[in-house]
PDB file of C-alpha atoms and ligand atoms in Angstrom:
ATOM      1  CA  MET A 261      43.680   1.819  40.555  1.00  0.00           C
ATOM      2  CA  THR A 262      45.672   4.796  41.699  1.00  0.00           C
ATOM      3  CA  GLY A 263      45.123   5.426  45.357  1.00  0.00           C
ATOM      4  CA  ASN A 264      45.266   9.185  45.350  1.00  0.00           C
ATOM      5  CA  THR A 265      42.943  10.014  42.465  1.00  0.00           C
ATOM      6  CA  LYS A 266      39.528   9.610  44.037  1.00  0.00           C
ATOM      7  CA  ASP A 267      37.323  12.301  42.602  1.00  0.00           C
ATOM      8  CA  GLN A 268      33.760  11.938  43.771  1.00  0.00           C
ATOM      9  CA  THR A 269      32.410  14.189  41.024  1.00  0.00           C
ATOM     10  CA  LEU A 270      33.510  11.773  38.271  1.00  0.00           C
ATOM     11  CA  ARG A 271      31.631   8.547  38.000  1.00  0.00           C
ATOM     12  CA  TRP A 272      32.935   5.656  35.927  1.00  0.00           C
ATOM     13  CA  TYR A 273      30.277   3.773  33.942  1.00  0.00           C
ATOM     14  CA  GLY A 274      32.511   1.452  31.888  1.00  0.00           C
ATOM     15  CA  ARG A 275      33.726  -2.014  32.861  1.00  0.00           C
ATOM     16  CA  ARG A 276      36.410  -2.266  35.535  1.00  0.00           C
ATOM     17  CA  ARG A 277      36.901  -6.036  35.377  1.00  0.00           C
ATOM     18  CA  GLY A 278      36.281  -8.957  33.062  1.00  0.00           C
ATOM     19  CA  HIS A 279      37.191 -12.593  33.551  1.00  0.00           C
ATOM     20  CA  LYS A 280      39.500 -13.685  36.366  1.00  0.00           C
ATOM     21  CA  LEU A 281      43.142 -12.889  35.601  1.00  0.00           C
ATOM     22  CA  ARG A 282      45.542 -15.740  34.923  1.00  0.00           C
ATOM     23  CA  PRO A 283      48.170 -16.105  37.692  1.00  0.00           C
ATOM     24  CA  GLY A 284      50.962 -14.646  35.531  1.00  0.00           C
ATOM     25  CA  ARG A 285      48.954 -11.533  34.776  1.00  0.00           C
ATOM     26  CA  ARG A 286      47.850 -11.218  38.371  1.00  0.00           C
ATOM     27  CA  ALA A 287      51.512 -11.310  39.375  1.00  0.00           C
ATOM     28  CA  LEU A 288      52.310  -8.531  36.895  1.00  0.00           C
ATOM     29  CA  MET A 289      49.552  -6.402  38.396  1.00  0.00           C
ATOM     30  CA  ASN A 290      51.238  -6.806  41.787  1.00  0.00           C
ATOM     31  CA  THR A 291      54.846  -6.389  40.732  1.00  0.00           C
ATOM     32  CA  LEU A 292      55.134  -4.474  37.448  1.00  0.00           C
ATOM     33  CA  LEU A 293      52.157  -2.125  37.734  1.00  0.00           C
ATOM     34  CA  PRO A 294      53.394  -0.411  40.927  1.00  0.00           C
ATOM     35  CA  ARG A 295      56.656   0.347  39.104  1.00  0.00           C
ATOM     36  CA  LEU A 296      54.991   1.750  35.990  1.00  0.00           C
ATOM     37  CA  ARG A 297      51.969   3.422  37.532  1.00  0.00           C
ATOM     38  CA  LEU A 298      51.748   7.203  37.247  1.00  0.00           C
ATOM     39  CA  GLU A 299      50.678   8.515  40.642  1.00  0.00           C
ATOM     40  CA  LEU A 300      49.019  11.900  40.662  1.00  0.00           C
ATOM     41  CA  PRO A 301      50.610  14.604  42.812  1.00  0.00           C
ATOM     42  CA  PRO A 302      48.606  16.067  45.729  1.00  0.00           C
ATOM     43  CA  ALA A 303      45.550  18.147  44.835  1.00  0.00           C
ATOM     44  CA  GLY A 304      46.273  21.064  42.544  1.00  0.00           C
ATOM     45  CA  GLY A 305      49.715  19.813  41.477  1.00  0.00           C
ATOM     46  CA  THR A 306      50.786  18.770  38.011  1.00  0.00           C
ATOM     47  CA  LEU A 307      52.802  15.721  37.054  1.00  0.00           C
ATOM     48  CA  ASP A 308      56.527  15.954  36.470  1.00  0.00           C
ATOM     49  CA  LEU A 309      56.820  14.272  33.093  1.00  0.00           C
ATOM     50  CA  ALA A 310      60.480  15.164  32.615  1.00  0.00           C
ATOM     51  CA  GLY A 311      61.470  12.555  35.162  1.00  0.00           C
ATOM     52  CA  ALA A 312      58.688  10.076  34.424  1.00  0.00           C
ATOM     53  CA  PHE A 313      60.559   7.753  32.061  1.00  0.00           C
ATOM     54  CA  GLU A 314      63.517   5.453  32.601  1.00  0.00           C
ATOM     55  CA  SER A 315      65.624   7.283  30.029  1.00  0.00           C
ATOM     56  CA  SER A 316      65.175  10.679  28.431  1.00  0.00           C
ATOM     57  CA  VAL A 317      62.513  10.897  25.740  1.00  0.00           C
ATOM     58  CA  SER A 318      62.071  13.432  22.969  1.00  0.00           C
ATOM     59  CA  ASP A 319      58.279  13.687  23.319  1.00  0.00           C
ATOM     60  CA  VAL A 320      55.430  12.237  25.313  1.00  0.00           C
ATOM     61  CA  TRP A 321      52.375  10.645  23.677  1.00  0.00           C
ATOM     62  CA  LEU A 322      49.196   9.614  25.469  1.00  0.00           C
ATOM     63  CA  GLU A 323      46.697   6.877  24.662  1.00  0.00           C
ATOM     64  CA  VAL A 324      43.310   7.134  26.351  1.00  0.00           C
ATOM     65  CA  GLY A 325      41.411   3.833  26.587  1.00  0.00           C
ATOM     66  CA  PHE A 326      44.121   1.510  25.270  1.00  0.00           C
ATOM     67  CA  GLY A 327      41.902  -1.567  25.705  1.00  0.00           C
ATOM     68  CA  ALA A 328      44.140  -4.634  25.617  1.00  0.00           C
ATOM     69  CA  GLY A 329      47.179  -2.487  24.838  1.00  0.00           C
ATOM     70  CA  GLU A 330      48.193  -3.912  21.467  1.00  0.00           C
ATOM     71  CA  HIS A 331      48.175  -0.500  19.765  1.00  0.00           C
ATOM     72  CA  LEU A 332      50.096   1.167  22.568  1.00  0.00           C
ATOM     73  CA  ALA A 333      52.698  -1.608  22.740  1.00  0.00           C
ATOM     74  CA  ALA A 334      53.220  -1.535  18.973  1.00  0.00           C
ATOM     75  CA  GLN A 335      53.674   2.251  19.038  1.00  0.00           C
ATOM     76  CA  ALA A 336      56.072   2.060  21.979  1.00  0.00           C
ATOM     77  CA  ARG A 337      58.111  -0.601  20.188  1.00  0.00           C
ATOM     78  CA  ALA A 338      58.221   1.419  16.961  1.00  0.00           C
ATOM     79  CA  ARG A 339      59.186   4.667  18.718  1.00  0.00           C
ATOM     80  CA  PRO A 340      61.641   3.993  21.563  1.00  0.00           C
ATOM     81  CA  ASP A 341      62.508   7.718  21.521  1.00  0.00           C
ATOM     82  CA  ILE A 342      58.975   8.622  22.674  1.00  0.00           C
ATOM     83  CA  GLY A 343      57.611   8.237  26.209  1.00  0.00           C
ATOM     84  CA  PHE A 344      54.097   6.751  26.237  1.00  0.00           C
ATOM     85  CA  ILE A 345      51.401   7.176  28.844  1.00  0.00           C
ATOM     86  CA  GLY A 346      48.639   4.608  28.619  1.00  0.00           C
ATOM     87  CA  CYS A 347      45.398   5.326  30.389  1.00  0.00           C
ATOM     88  CA  GLU A 348      42.807   2.605  30.981  1.00  0.00           C
ATOM     89  CA  PRO A 349      40.634   1.717  34.001  1.00  0.00           C
ATOM     90  CA  PHE A 350      39.753  -1.795  32.728  1.00  0.00           C
ATOM     91  CA  VAL A 351      41.885  -4.136  34.845  1.00  0.00           C
ATOM     92  CA  ASN A 352      42.082  -6.952  32.288  1.00  0.00           C
ATOM     93  CA  GLY A 353      43.232  -4.456  29.658  1.00  0.00           C
ATOM     94  CA  VAL A 354      45.927  -3.109  31.972  1.00  0.00           C
ATOM     95  CA  ALA A 355      47.097  -6.664  32.645  1.00  0.00           C
ATOM     96  CA  GLY A 356      47.215  -7.278  28.874  1.00  0.00           C
ATOM     97  CA  LEU A 357      49.409  -4.218  28.357  1.00  0.00           C
ATOM     98  CA  LEU A 358      51.721  -5.230  31.224  1.00  0.00           C
ATOM     99  CA  SER A 359      52.144  -8.644  29.681  1.00  0.00           C
ATOM    100  CA  ARG A 360      53.231  -7.047  26.384  1.00  0.00           C
ATOM    101  CA  ILE A 361      55.548  -4.612  28.143  1.00  0.00           C
ATOM    102  CA  GLU A 362      57.233  -7.476  29.924  1.00  0.00           C
ATOM    103  CA  SER A 363      57.506  -9.888  27.010  1.00  0.00           C
ATOM    104  CA  GLU A 364      58.749  -7.187  24.618  1.00  0.00           C
ATOM    105  CA  GLY A 365      61.048  -5.531  27.155  1.00  0.00           C
ATOM    106  CA  LEU A 366      59.493  -2.079  26.623  1.00  0.00           C
ATOM    107  CA  THR A 367      60.988   0.611  28.830  1.00  0.00           C
ATOM    108  CA  ASN A 368      59.166   3.705  27.543  1.00  0.00           C
ATOM    109  CA  VAL A 369      55.631   3.157  28.874  1.00  0.00           C
ATOM    110  CA  ARG A 370      53.921   4.471  32.010  1.00  0.00           C
ATOM    111  CA  VAL A 371      50.414   3.528  33.047  1.00  0.00           C
ATOM    112  CA  PHE A 372      47.543   5.470  34.554  1.00  0.00           C
ATOM    113  CA  ASP A 373      45.019   2.779  35.468  1.00  0.00           C
ATOM    114  CA  ASP A 374      42.050   5.040  35.960  1.00  0.00           C
ATOM    115  CA  ASP A 375      39.708   7.447  34.198  1.00  0.00           C
ATOM    116  CA  ALA A 376      41.540   9.823  31.832  1.00  0.00           C
ATOM    117  CA  ARG A 377      39.354  12.688  33.052  1.00  0.00           C
ATOM    118  CA  LYS A 378      41.320  12.528  36.310  1.00  0.00           C
ATOM    119  CA  LEU A 379      44.668  12.554  34.563  1.00  0.00           C
ATOM    120  CA  LEU A 380      44.112  15.296  31.973  1.00  0.00           C
ATOM    121  CA  PRO A 381      43.917  18.291  34.347  1.00  0.00           C
ATOM    122  CA  ARG A 382      47.156  17.121  36.018  1.00  0.00           C
ATOM    123  CA  LEU A 383      49.225  17.071  32.848  1.00  0.00           C
ATOM    124  CA  PRO A 384      51.418  20.116  32.457  1.00  0.00           C
ATOM    125  CA  GLU A 385      50.294  22.615  29.818  1.00  0.00           C
ATOM    126  CA  ALA A 386      51.671  21.788  26.336  1.00  0.00           C
ATOM    127  CA  SER A 387      53.404  18.648  27.596  1.00  0.00           C
ATOM    128  CA  ILE A 388      52.027  16.038  25.175  1.00  0.00           C
ATOM    129  CA  SER A 389      52.724  15.847  21.448  1.00  0.00           C
ATOM    130  CA  ARG A 390      50.130  13.292  20.441  1.00  0.00           C
ATOM    131  CA  ILE A 391      46.960  11.947  21.980  1.00  0.00           C
ATOM    132  CA  TYR A 392      45.031   8.895  20.830  1.00  0.00           C
ATOM    133  CA  ALA A 393      41.481   8.127  21.945  1.00  0.00           C
ATOM    134  CA  LEU A 394      40.480   5.245  19.687  1.00  0.00           C
ATOM    135  CA  PHE A 395      37.048   3.692  19.718  1.00  0.00           C
ATOM    136  CA  THR A 396      36.242   5.014  23.174  1.00  0.00           C
ATOM    137  CA  ASP A 397      32.783   3.777  24.092  1.00  0.00           C
ATOM    138  CA  PRO A 398      30.068   5.445  21.972  1.00  0.00           C
ATOM    139  CA  TRP A 399      27.300   5.096  24.598  1.00  0.00           C
ATOM    140  CA  PRO A 400      24.667   5.123  21.839  1.00  0.00           C
ATOM    141  CA  LYS A 401      21.585   5.794  23.982  1.00  0.00           C
ATOM    142  CA  LYS A 402      20.771   9.482  24.255  1.00  0.00           C
ATOM    143  CA  ARG A 403      20.446   9.353  28.020  1.00  0.00           C
ATOM    144  CA  HIS A 404      24.011   7.968  28.189  1.00  0.00           C
ATOM    145  CA  HIS A 405      25.670  10.562  25.961  1.00  0.00           C
ATOM    146  CA  ARG A 406      27.124  12.408  28.899  1.00  0.00           C
ATOM    147  CA  ARG A 407      29.227   9.297  29.635  1.00  0.00           C
ATOM    148  CA  ARG A 408      31.137   9.721  26.375  1.00  0.00           C
ATOM    149  CA  PHE A 409      34.824  10.473  26.790  1.00  0.00           C
ATOM    150  CA  ILE A 410      34.724  13.345  24.314  1.00  0.00           C
ATOM    151  CA  SER A 411      32.921  16.359  25.744  1.00  0.00           C
ATOM    152  CA  ASP A 412      33.474  20.109  25.570  1.00  0.00           C
ATOM    153  CA  GLU A 413      35.284  19.835  28.871  1.00  0.00           C
ATOM    154  CA  THR A 414      37.680  17.051  27.852  1.00  0.00           C
ATOM    155  CA  VAL A 415      38.343  18.728  24.492  1.00  0.00           C
ATOM    156  CA  GLY A 416      39.425  21.817  26.440  1.00  0.00           C
ATOM    157  CA  GLU A 417      41.718  19.686  28.612  1.00  0.00           C
ATOM    158  CA  LEU A 418      43.153  17.919  25.568  1.00  0.00           C
ATOM    159  CA  ALA A 419      43.904  21.295  23.966  1.00  0.00           C
ATOM    160  CA  ARG A 420      45.615  22.483  27.136  1.00  0.00           C
ATOM    161  CA  ALA A 421      47.785  19.377  27.443  1.00  0.00           C
ATOM    162  CA  LEU A 422      48.777  19.254  23.773  1.00  0.00           C
ATOM    163  CA  ALA A 423      51.900  21.054  22.616  1.00  0.00           C
ATOM    164  CA  ASP A 424      51.644  23.513  19.718  1.00  0.00           C
ATOM    165  CA  GLY A 425      51.197  21.547  16.507  1.00  0.00           C
ATOM    166  CA  GLY A 426      50.412  18.401  18.516  1.00  0.00           C
ATOM    167  CA  GLU A 427      47.964  15.835  17.171  1.00  0.00           C
ATOM    168  CA  LEU A 428      44.714  14.513  18.500  1.00  0.00           C
ATOM    169  CA  ARG A 429      43.708  11.242  16.875  1.00  0.00           C
ATOM    170  CA  LEU A 430      40.205   9.929  17.335  1.00  0.00           C
ATOM    171  CA  ALA A 431      38.446   6.989  15.709  1.00  0.00           C
ATOM    172  CA  SER A 432      35.059   5.360  15.931  1.00  0.00           C
ATOM    173  CA  ASP A 433      32.776   3.001  14.044  1.00  0.00           C
ATOM    174  CA  HIS A 434      29.644   4.674  15.420  1.00  0.00           C
ATOM    175  CA  GLY A 435      28.257   7.389  13.139  1.00  0.00           C
ATOM    176  CA  GLY A 436      26.501   9.254  15.937  1.00  0.00           C
ATOM    177  CA  TYR A 437      29.632   9.377  18.056  1.00  0.00           C
ATOM    178  CA  VAL A 438      31.747  10.483  15.072  1.00  0.00           C
ATOM    179  CA  GLU A 439      29.412  13.434  14.521  1.00  0.00           C
ATOM    180  CA  TRP A 440      29.462  14.192  18.246  1.00  0.00           C
ATOM    181  CA  MET A 441      33.275  14.213  18.368  1.00  0.00           C
ATOM    182  CA  LEU A 442      33.616  16.272  15.198  1.00  0.00           C
ATOM    183  CA  GLU A 443      31.164  18.843  16.461  1.00  0.00           C
ATOM    184  CA  ARG A 444      32.925  19.246  19.793  1.00  0.00           C
ATOM    185  CA  VAL A 445      36.497  19.362  18.537  1.00  0.00           C
ATOM    186  CA  ALA A 446      35.667  21.528  15.509  1.00  0.00           C
ATOM    187  CA  ARG A 447      34.018  24.182  17.671  1.00  0.00           C
ATOM    188  CA  HIS A 448      37.048  24.430  19.937  1.00  0.00           C
ATOM    189  CA  PRO A 449      39.188  27.365  18.764  1.00  0.00           C
ATOM    190  CA  ASP A 450      42.507  25.621  19.520  1.00  0.00           C
ATOM    191  CA  PHE A 451      42.021  22.798  17.022  1.00  0.00           C
ATOM    192  CA  SER A 452      42.128  22.655  13.250  1.00  0.00           C
ATOM    193  CA  TRP A 453      40.977  19.724  11.134  1.00  0.00           C
ATOM    194  CA  PRO A 454      43.274  19.379   8.134  1.00  0.00           C
ATOM    195  CA  ALA A 455      41.043  16.991   6.218  1.00  0.00           C
ATOM    196  CA  PRO A 456      40.541  18.311   2.695  1.00  0.00           C
ATOM    197  CA  GLY A 457      39.192  15.086   1.198  1.00  0.00           C
ATOM    198  CA  LYS A 458      36.991  12.133   2.117  1.00  0.00           C
ATOM    199  CA  ARG A 459      39.954   9.779   2.307  1.00  0.00           C
ATOM    200  CA  ASP A 460      41.283  11.803   5.220  1.00  0.00           C
ATOM    201  CA  TRP A 461      38.588  10.274   7.403  1.00  0.00           C
ATOM    202  CA  THR A 462      37.799   6.997   5.609  1.00  0.00           C
ATOM    203  CA  ASP A 463      41.452   5.886   5.532  1.00  0.00           C
ATOM    204  CA  PRO A 464      43.723   5.719   8.573  1.00  0.00           C
ATOM    205  CA  PRO A 465      46.889   7.872   8.667  1.00  0.00           C
ATOM    206  CA  ALA A 466      49.976   6.338   7.017  1.00  0.00           C
ATOM    207  CA  ASP A 467      51.625   5.290  10.295  1.00  0.00           C
ATOM    208  CA  TRP A 468      48.449   3.728  11.657  1.00  0.00           C
ATOM    209  CA  VAL A 469      48.586   0.599  13.825  1.00  0.00           C
ATOM    210  CA  GLY A 470      45.287  -1.295  13.870  1.00  0.00           C
ATOM    211  CA  THR A 471      43.430  -1.761  17.143  1.00  0.00           C
ATOM    212  CA  ARG A 472      41.555  -4.800  18.378  1.00  0.00           C
ATOM    213  CA  TYR A 473      38.238  -3.000  18.391  1.00  0.00           C
ATOM    214  CA  GLU A 474      38.805  -1.611  14.905  1.00  0.00           C
ATOM    215  CA  HIS A 475      39.482  -5.123  13.659  1.00  0.00           C
ATOM    216  CA  LYS A 476      36.239  -6.399  15.232  1.00  0.00           C
ATOM    217  CA  ALA A 477      34.258  -3.540  13.719  1.00  0.00           C
ATOM    218  CA  LYS A 478      35.641  -4.203  10.240  1.00  0.00           C
ATOM    219  CA  LYS A 479      34.822  -7.910  10.544  1.00  0.00           C
ATOM    220  CA  GLN A 480      31.232  -6.899  11.216  1.00  0.00           C
ATOM    221  CA  GLY A 481      31.233  -4.853   8.016  1.00  0.00           C
ATOM    222  CA  LEU A 482      31.393  -1.500   9.809  1.00  0.00           C
ATOM    223  CA  LYS A 483      33.478   1.333   8.396  1.00  0.00           C
ATOM    224  CA  PRO A 484      35.585   3.095  11.015  1.00  0.00           C
ATOM    225  CA  VAL A 485      36.130   6.830  10.722  1.00  0.00           C
ATOM    226  CA  TYR A 486      39.527   8.349  11.528  1.00  0.00           C
ATOM    227  CA  LEU A 487      39.757  11.927  12.757  1.00  0.00           C
ATOM    228  CA  ARG A 488      43.059  13.731  13.039  1.00  0.00           C
ATOM    229  CA  PHE A 489      43.133  17.222  14.530  1.00  0.00           C
ATOM    230  CA  LEU A 490      46.056  19.596  15.034  1.00  0.00           C
ATOM    231  CA  ARG A 491      46.586  21.814  18.052  1.00  0.00           C
ATOM    232  CA  ARG A 492      46.966  25.393  16.823  1.00  0.00           C
ATOM    233  CA  PRO A 493      50.124  27.222  17.973  1.00  0.00           C
ATOM    234  CA  ARG A 494      49.419  29.281  21.096  1.00  0.00           C
ATOM    235  CA  ASN A 495      50.765  32.598  19.848  1.00  0.00           C
ATOM    236  CA  SER A 496      49.282  32.587  16.360  1.00  0.00           C
TER     237      SER A 496
HETATM  238  C1  SAM B 278      35.660  -0.070  22.911  1.00  0.00           C
HETATM  239  S1  SAM B 278      37.098  -0.096  23.859  1.00  0.00           S
HETATM  240  C2  SAM B 278      38.356   0.212  22.647  1.00  0.00           C
HETATM  241  C3  SAM B 278      39.734  -0.215  23.119  1.00  0.00           C
HETATM  242  C4  SAM B 278      40.882   0.091  22.166  1.00  0.00           C
HETATM  243  N1  SAM B 278      41.131   1.503  22.064  1.00  0.00           N
HETATM  244  C5  SAM B 278      40.627  -0.510  20.799  1.00  0.00           C
HETATM  245  O1  SAM B 278      40.413   0.276  19.856  1.00  0.00           O
HETATM  246  O2  SAM B 278      40.657  -1.733  20.676  1.00  0.00           O
HETATM  247  C6  SAM B 278      37.018   1.471  24.690  1.00  0.00           C
HETATM  248  C7  SAM B 278      37.997   1.578  25.830  1.00  0.00           C
HETATM  249  O3  SAM B 278      38.066   2.936  26.236  1.00  0.00           O
HETATM  250  C8  SAM B 278      38.200   2.957  27.625  1.00  0.00           C
HETATM  251  N2  SAM B 278      37.749   4.276  28.088  1.00  0.00           N
HETATM  252  C9  SAM B 278      36.561   4.864  27.858  1.00  0.00           C
HETATM  253  N3  SAM B 278      36.478   6.046  28.501  1.00  0.00           N
HETATM  254  C10 SAM B 278      37.669   6.222  29.127  1.00  0.00           C
HETATM  255  C11 SAM B 278      38.196   7.225  29.979  1.00  0.00           C
HETATM  256  N4  SAM B 278      37.464   8.289  30.346  1.00  0.00           N
HETATM  257  N5  SAM B 278      39.446   7.058  30.454  1.00  0.00           N
HETATM  258  C12 SAM B 278      40.187   5.983  30.118  1.00  0.00           C
HETATM  259  N6  SAM B 278      39.732   4.980  29.334  1.00  0.00           N
HETATM  260  C13 SAM B 278      38.491   5.105  28.854  1.00  0.00           C
HETATM  261  C14 SAM B 278      37.327   1.799  28.128  1.00  0.00           C
HETATM  262  O4  SAM B 278      37.661   1.330  29.409  1.00  0.00           O
HETATM  263  C15 SAM B 278      37.580   0.755  27.045  1.00  0.00           C
HETATM  264  O5  SAM B 278      38.613  -0.119  27.388  1.00  0.00           O
END
């Protein structure tokens, strides 16, 4: 976890750790993670993304809650011209991503191994061209709804960080959470939802890479919903 991101007002309710890490993955956490970790600047500052990647990148994309990292790694492999920031507090997931980065020789990924709500306000305005938050925990019980990643506050932060015309991609297999996300993003004035027909949310976008959780949901007979929003241009 990043050492300088302690924010006492944000509490993390998800899992931090699962089973004990294999020695190889533990070693990657000690050697590779410190090299790839995005450290937040002192309070009030914003990250310098221009110098964040090994070589120059045309755009920066962010994945919130990358789980085991298979989606992020596949995207990073497919788009070496893009710089990717992966955000995930679950240690075993981070170790999984590091293992893929190492075995596939990916050089365009940086990691924020903590809660995305700490990272979002530190991203420069209009600095990100695409944001994924796929199958973030639905917290189905009403008394847990405030733990959901999507809230009016995070939607505002996502809008601020996204560049004009940038995309926000959300997905879930939980009907209640889908409605919740739609309601919150749709009522934010900076987003539009170009989804004229049912297939726009029942089918994934053409360049979609499946996620582990999506695969599990489909095996259980659940039907994931895919939501793709566009950030409206600032001066329109
Ligand atoms: C159900 S898993 C889905 C993982 C992956 N996206 C997939 O589709 O297979 C949800 C993940 O979102 C992460 N997550 C939830 N809220 C988050 C937040 N505020 N910041 C970063 N990650 C978050 C959790 O730690 C968890 O790994």
